[in-house]
CSV table of C-alpha atoms in Angstrom, one decimal:
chain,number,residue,atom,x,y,z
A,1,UNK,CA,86.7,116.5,105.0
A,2,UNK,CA,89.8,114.1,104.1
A,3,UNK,CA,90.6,113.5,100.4
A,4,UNK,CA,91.9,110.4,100.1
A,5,UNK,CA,93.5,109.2,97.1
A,6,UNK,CA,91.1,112.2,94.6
A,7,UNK,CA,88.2,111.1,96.6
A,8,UNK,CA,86.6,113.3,98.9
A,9,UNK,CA,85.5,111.2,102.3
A,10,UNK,CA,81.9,112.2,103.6
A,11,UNK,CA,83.8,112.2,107.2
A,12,UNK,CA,86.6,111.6,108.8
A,13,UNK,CA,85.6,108.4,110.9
A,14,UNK,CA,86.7,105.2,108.8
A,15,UNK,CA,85.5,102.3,110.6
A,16,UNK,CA,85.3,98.5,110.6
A,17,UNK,CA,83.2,96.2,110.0
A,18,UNK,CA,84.3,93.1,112.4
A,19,UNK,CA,83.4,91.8,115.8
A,20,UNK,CA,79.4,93.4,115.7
A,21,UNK,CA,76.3,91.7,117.5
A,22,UNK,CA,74.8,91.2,114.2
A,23,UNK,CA,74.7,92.6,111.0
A,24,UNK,CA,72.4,95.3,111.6
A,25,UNK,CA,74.1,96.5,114.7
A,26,UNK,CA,77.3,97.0,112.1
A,27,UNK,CA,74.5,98.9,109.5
A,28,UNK,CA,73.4,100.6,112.6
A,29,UNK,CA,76.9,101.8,114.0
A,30,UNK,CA,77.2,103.1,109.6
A,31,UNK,CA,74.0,104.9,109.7
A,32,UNK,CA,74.4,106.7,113.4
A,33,UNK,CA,77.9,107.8,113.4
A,34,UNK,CA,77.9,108.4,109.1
A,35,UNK,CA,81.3,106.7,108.8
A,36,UNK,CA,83.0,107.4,105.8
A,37,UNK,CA,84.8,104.4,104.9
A,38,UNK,CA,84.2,100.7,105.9
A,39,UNK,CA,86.9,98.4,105.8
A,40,UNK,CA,86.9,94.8,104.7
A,41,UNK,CA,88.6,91.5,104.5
A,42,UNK,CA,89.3,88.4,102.3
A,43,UNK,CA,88.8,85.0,103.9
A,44,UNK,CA,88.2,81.5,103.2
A,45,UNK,CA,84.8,80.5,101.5
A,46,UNK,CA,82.8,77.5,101.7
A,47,UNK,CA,80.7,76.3,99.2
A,48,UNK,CA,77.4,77.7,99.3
A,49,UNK,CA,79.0,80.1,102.2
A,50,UNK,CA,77.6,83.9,103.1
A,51,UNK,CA,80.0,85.5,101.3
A,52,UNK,CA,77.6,87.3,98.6
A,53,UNK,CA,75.0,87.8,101.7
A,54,UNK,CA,78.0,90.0,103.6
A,55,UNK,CA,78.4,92.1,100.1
A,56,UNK,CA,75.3,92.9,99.7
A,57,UNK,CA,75.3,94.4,103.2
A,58,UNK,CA,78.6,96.4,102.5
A,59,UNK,CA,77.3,97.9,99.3
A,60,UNK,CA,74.0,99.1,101.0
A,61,UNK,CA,76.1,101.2,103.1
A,62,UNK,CA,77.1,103.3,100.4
A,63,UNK,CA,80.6,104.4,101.4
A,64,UNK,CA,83.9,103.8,100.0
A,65,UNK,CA,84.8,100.0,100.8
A,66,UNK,CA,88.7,99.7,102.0
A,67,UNK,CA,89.7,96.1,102.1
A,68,UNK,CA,92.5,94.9,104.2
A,69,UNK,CA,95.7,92.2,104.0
A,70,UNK,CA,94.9,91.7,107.3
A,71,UNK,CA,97.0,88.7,108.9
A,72,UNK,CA,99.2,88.8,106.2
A,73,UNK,CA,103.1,88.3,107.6
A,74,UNK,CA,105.2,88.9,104.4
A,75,UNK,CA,105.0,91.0,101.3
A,76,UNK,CA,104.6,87.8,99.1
A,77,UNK,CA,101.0,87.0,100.9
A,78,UNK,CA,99.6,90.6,101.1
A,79,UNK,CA,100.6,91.4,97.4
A,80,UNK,CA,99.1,88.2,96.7
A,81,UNK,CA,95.7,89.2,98.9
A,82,UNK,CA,95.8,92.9,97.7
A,83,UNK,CA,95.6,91.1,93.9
A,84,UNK,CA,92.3,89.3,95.0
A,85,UNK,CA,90.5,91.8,96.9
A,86,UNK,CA,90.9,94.2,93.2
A,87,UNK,CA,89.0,91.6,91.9
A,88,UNK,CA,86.5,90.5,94.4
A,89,UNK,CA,85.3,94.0,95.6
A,90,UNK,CA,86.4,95.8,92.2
A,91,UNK,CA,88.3,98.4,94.0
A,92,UNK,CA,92.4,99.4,93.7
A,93,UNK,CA,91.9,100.5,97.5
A,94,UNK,CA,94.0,98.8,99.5
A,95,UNK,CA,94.8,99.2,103.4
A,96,UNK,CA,98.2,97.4,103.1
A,97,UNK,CA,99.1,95.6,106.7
A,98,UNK,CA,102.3,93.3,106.8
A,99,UNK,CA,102.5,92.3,110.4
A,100,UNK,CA,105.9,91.7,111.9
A,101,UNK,CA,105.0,90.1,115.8
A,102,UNK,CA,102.4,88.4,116.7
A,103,UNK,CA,102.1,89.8,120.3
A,104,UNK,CA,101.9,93.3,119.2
A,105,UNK,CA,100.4,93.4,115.5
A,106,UNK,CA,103.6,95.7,114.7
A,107,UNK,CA,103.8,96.7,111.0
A,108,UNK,CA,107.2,94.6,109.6
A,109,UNK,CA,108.7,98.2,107.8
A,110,UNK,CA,110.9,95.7,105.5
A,111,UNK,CA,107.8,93.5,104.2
A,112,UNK,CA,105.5,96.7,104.2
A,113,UNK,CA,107.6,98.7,102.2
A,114,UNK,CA,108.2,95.7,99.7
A,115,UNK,CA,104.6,95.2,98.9
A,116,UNK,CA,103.8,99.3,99.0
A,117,UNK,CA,106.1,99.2,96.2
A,118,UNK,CA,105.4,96.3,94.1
A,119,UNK,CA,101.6,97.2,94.9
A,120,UNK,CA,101.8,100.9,94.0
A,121,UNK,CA,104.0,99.4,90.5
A,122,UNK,CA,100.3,97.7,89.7
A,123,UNK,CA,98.3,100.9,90.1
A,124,UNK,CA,96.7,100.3,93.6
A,125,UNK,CA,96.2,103.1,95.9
A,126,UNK,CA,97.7,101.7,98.9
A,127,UNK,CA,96.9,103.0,102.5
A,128,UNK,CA,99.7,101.9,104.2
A,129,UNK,CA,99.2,100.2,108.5
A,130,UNK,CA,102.5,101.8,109.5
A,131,UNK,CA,104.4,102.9,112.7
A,132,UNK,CA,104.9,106.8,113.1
A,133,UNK,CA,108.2,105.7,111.8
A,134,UNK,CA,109.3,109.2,109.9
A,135,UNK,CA,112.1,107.6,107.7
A,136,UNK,CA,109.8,104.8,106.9
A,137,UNK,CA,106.7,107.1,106.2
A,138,UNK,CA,108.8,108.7,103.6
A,139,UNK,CA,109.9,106.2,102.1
A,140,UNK,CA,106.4,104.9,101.6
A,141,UNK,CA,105.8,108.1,100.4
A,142,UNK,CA,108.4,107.4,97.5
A,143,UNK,CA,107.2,104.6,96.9
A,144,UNK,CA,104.0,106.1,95.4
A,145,UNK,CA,101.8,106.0,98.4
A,146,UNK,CA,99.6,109.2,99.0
A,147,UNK,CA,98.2,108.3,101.9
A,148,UNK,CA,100.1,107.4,105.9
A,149,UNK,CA,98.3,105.1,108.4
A,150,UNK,CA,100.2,105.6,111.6
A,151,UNK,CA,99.0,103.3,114.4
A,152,UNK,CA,97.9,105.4,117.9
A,153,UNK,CA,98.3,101.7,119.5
A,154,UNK,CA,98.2,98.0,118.9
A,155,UNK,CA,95.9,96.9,117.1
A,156,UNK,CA,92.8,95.9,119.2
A,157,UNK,CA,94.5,97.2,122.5
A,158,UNK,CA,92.1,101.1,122.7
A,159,UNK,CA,95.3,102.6,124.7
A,160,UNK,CA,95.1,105.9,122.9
A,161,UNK,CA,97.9,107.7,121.2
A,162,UNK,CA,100.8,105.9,122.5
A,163,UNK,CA,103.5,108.1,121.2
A,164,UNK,CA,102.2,111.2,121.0
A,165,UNK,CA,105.9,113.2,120.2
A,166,UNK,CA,106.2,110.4,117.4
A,167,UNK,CA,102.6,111.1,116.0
A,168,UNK,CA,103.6,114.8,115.7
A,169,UNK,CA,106.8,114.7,114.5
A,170,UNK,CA,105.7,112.5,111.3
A,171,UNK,CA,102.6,114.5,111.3
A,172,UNK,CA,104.7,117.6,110.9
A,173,UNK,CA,107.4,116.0,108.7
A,174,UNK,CA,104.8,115.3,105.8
A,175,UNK,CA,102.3,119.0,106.3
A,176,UNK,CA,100.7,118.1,103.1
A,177,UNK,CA,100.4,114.5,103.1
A,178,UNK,CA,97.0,113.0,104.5
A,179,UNK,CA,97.3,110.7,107.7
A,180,UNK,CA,95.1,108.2,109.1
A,181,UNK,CA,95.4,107.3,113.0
A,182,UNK,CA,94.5,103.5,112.1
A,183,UNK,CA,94.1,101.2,115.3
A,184,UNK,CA,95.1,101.2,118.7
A,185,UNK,CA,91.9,103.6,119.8
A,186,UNK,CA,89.2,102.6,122.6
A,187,UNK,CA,87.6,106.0,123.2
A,188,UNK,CA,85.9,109.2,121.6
A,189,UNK,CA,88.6,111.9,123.5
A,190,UNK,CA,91.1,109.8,121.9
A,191,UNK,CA,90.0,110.4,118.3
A,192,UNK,CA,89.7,113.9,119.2
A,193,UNK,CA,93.2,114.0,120.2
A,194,UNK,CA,94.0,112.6,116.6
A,195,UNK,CA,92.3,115.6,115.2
A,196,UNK,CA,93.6,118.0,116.9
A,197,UNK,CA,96.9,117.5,116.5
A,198,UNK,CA,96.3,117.8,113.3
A,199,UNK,CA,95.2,114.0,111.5
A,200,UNK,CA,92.8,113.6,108.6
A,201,UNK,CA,90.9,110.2,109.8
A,202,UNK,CA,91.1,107.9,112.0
A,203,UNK,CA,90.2,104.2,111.7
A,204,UNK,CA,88.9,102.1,114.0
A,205,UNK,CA,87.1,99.1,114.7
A,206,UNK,CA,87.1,96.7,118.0
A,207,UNK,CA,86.5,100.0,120.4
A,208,UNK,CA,83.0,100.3,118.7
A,209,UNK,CA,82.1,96.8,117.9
A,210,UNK,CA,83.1,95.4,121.2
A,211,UNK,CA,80.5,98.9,123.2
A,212,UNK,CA,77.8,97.4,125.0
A,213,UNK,CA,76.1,100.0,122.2
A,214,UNK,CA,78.3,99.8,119.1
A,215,UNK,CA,76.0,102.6,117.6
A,216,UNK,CA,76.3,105.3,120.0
A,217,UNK,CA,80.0,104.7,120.6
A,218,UNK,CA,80.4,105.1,116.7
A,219,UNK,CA,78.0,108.3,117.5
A,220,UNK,CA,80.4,109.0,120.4
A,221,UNK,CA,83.6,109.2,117.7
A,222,UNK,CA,82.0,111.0,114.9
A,223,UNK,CA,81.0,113.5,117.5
A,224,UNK,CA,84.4,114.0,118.9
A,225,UNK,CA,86.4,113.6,115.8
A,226,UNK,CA,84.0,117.1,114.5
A,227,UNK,CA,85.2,118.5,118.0
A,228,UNK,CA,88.6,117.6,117.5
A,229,UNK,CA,88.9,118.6,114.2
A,230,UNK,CA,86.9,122.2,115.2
A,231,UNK,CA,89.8,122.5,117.3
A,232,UNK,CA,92.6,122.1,115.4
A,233,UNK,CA,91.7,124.4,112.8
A,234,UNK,CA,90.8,127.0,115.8
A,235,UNK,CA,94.6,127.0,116.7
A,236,UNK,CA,94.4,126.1,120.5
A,237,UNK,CA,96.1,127.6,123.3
A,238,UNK,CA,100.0,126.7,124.1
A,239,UNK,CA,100.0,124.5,127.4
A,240,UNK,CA,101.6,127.0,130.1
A,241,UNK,CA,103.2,125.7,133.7
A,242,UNK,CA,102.1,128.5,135.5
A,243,UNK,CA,98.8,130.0,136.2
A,244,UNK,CA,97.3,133.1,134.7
A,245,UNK,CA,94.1,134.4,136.0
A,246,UNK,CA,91.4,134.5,133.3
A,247,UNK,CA,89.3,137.6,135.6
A,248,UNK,CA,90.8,140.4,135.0
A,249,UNK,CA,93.4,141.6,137.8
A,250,UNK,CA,92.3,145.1,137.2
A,251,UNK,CA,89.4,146.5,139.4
A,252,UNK,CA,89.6,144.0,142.0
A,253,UNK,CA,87.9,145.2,144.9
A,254,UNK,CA,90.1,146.1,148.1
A,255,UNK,CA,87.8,144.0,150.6
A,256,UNK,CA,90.6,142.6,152.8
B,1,UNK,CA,93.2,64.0,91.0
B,2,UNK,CA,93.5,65.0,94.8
B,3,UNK,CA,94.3,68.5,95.7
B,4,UNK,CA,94.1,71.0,98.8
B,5,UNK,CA,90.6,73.1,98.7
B,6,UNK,CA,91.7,76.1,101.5
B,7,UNK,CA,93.6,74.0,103.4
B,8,UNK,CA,91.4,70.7,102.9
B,9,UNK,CA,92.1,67.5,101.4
B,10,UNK,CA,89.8,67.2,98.1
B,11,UNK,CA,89.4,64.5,94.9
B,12,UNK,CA,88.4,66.1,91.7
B,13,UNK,CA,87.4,65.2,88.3
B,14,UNK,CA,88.0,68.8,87.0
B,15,UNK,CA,90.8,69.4,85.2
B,16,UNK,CA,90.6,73.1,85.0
B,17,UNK,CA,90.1,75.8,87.9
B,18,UNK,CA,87.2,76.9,86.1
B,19,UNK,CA,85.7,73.6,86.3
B,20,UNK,CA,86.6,72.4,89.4
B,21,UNK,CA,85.0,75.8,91.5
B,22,UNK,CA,81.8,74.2,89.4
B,23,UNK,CA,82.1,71.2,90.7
B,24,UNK,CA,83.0,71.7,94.3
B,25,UNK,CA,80.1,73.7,94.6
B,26,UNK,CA,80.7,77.6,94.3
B,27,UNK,CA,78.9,78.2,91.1
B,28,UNK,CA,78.5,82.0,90.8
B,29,UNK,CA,79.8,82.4,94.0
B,30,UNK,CA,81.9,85.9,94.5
B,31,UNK,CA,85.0,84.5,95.2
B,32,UNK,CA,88.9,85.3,94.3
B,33,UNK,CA,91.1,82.3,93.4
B,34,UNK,CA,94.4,81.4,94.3
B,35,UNK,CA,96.3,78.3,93.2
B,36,UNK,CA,100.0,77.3,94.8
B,37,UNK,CA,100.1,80.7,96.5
B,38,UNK,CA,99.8,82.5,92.7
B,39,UNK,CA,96.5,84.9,92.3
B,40,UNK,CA,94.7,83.6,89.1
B,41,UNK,CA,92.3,86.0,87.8
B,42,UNK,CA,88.8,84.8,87.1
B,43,UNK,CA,89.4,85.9,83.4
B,44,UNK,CA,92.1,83.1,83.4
B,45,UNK,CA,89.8,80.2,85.4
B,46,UNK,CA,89.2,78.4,82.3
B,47,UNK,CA,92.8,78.2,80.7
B,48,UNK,CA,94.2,77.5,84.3
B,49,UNK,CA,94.9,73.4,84.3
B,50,UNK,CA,95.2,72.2,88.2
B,51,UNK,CA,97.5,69.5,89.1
B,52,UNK,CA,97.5,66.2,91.2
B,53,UNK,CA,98.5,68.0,94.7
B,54,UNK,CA,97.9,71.7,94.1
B,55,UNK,CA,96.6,74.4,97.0
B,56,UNK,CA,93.6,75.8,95.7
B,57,UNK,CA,92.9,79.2,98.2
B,58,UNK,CA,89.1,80.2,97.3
B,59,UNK,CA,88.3,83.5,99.4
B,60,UNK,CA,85.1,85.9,99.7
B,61,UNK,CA,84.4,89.3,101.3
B,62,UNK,CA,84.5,89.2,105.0
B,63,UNK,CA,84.2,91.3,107.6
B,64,UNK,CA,87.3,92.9,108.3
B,65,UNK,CA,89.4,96.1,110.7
């Protein structure tokens, strides 16, 4: 199972906690698939609002909590977001998104790399919402990160593994480093790809919120993301372009 | 003195941060603070004055990806 930051994560499906039915669909989706992490935000507050009502549900889960900058569009903001999460959910956890486009969610590398350093400077463990950028994943990696977020897709969008020769290429520039597919998946097969080419986690949200049965679709992923990760360390086959009978050749009958 | 209270126009007697999250209702609330865009530590509530036309960001676990 992942270590993450000196911590060892009860499995490798980190997931969400936005979008459910209801509150104990989301506890549901926890209990069934035995998610690992959940992930949080900061927002606005009313006066006499849910907030503490929303804690108490996160901390029954008993898993690591992971909250997010999410929405934030410069360093300035998400340092300034990462500060009060520390305090609100008393963790130095921090998935660390600065979003460049609108349209797309893209990590901006300039703004993300700003606040990974200022934020690893302040002692937080930063997981960093990155692109399978290589130059930029190492230079996050300078920065004091120990942990790479690459997204499989836009965020919310469940295409898969978009760039699969850019996934393994960073995955194979940093062996040692452990690497979160964060966003972009819709479907178990997908999380298993993750795994087998060799990624520590994934994280996910939307594609098991938004099932017509969040808790079997967070089921679903655990499931495959053991299968996938089976697989990987079971060294697969090379892909071959032309056929090779599995029946042995040897001792076929002369019947023609 | 009138300030901004997450984005909303507000009048408060308060003085301090500490003070006016009392009186604008949020009592014990679990809430991080933020005033003109600067994170003030709720260990600093009471020393932190507020000022006629100051953004006041109060925030609270959410659900969040």
């Amino acid at each position: 199972m992942p270590v993450l930051y000196g911590t060892d994560i009860t499995s490798p499906l980190m997931l969400g906690t936005a979008q459910y039915p209801s509150p104990s669909v989301l506890a549901d989706a926890f209990r069934r698939s035995g998610a690992g992490v959940a992930t949080v935000s900061l927002r606005r507050e009313a006066a006499g609002g849910d907030g503490g009502a929303f804690w108490e549900l996160i901390r029954d889960l008993g898993v690591p909590v992971l909250p997010n900058t999410a929405g934030c569009h410069s360093a300035r903001e998400a340092v300034t977001t990462a500060r009060m999460a520390r305090e609100v959910f008393g963790t130095d956890w921090i998935k660390l998104e600065v979003i460049g486009d609108a349209d797309t969610l893209q990590p901006d590398p300039f703004g993300l790399l700003e606040a990974a350093r200022i934020l690893c400077d302040e002692g937080f463990k930063v997981f960093p919402y990155t692109t399978e950028d290589g130059i930029l994943g190492g230079r996050l990696l300078e920065a004091g990160c120990e942990v790479l977020m690459p997204w499989g897709a836009p965020i919310g969008t469940g295409l898969g593994l978009n760039n699969l020769y850019g996934l393994r290429t960073l995955r194979a520039q940093f062996p040692e480093v452990p690497m979160v597919i964060d966003a972009g998946l819709g479907r178990p097969s997908q999380a298993a790809e993750a795994m087998e080419l060799g990624f520590d986690a994934v994280l996910l949200n939307t594609a098991v919120a938004k099932a017509g049965d969040p808790a079997a679709m967070a089921e679903g992923f655990a499931r495959a993301l053991e299968a996938g990760q089976l697989a990987h360390g079971a060294d697969p086959m090379e892909p071959r372009d032309m056929a090779a009978p599995s029946t042995p050749v040897l001792g076929l009958a002369a019947l023609e | 003195m009138n300030i901004t209270v997450n984005g909303s126009p507000a009048e408060i007697a308060a003085t301090t941060l500490d003070a006016a999250l009392e009186e604008l209702g949020y009592g014990a609330a679990r809430v991080a603070t933020a005033v003109n865009e600067t994170f003030v530590p709720g260990t600093q509530r009471a020393e932190r004055t507020l000022s006629e036309g100051d953004r006041l960001e109060i925030l609270a676990p959410k659900q969040g990806g």
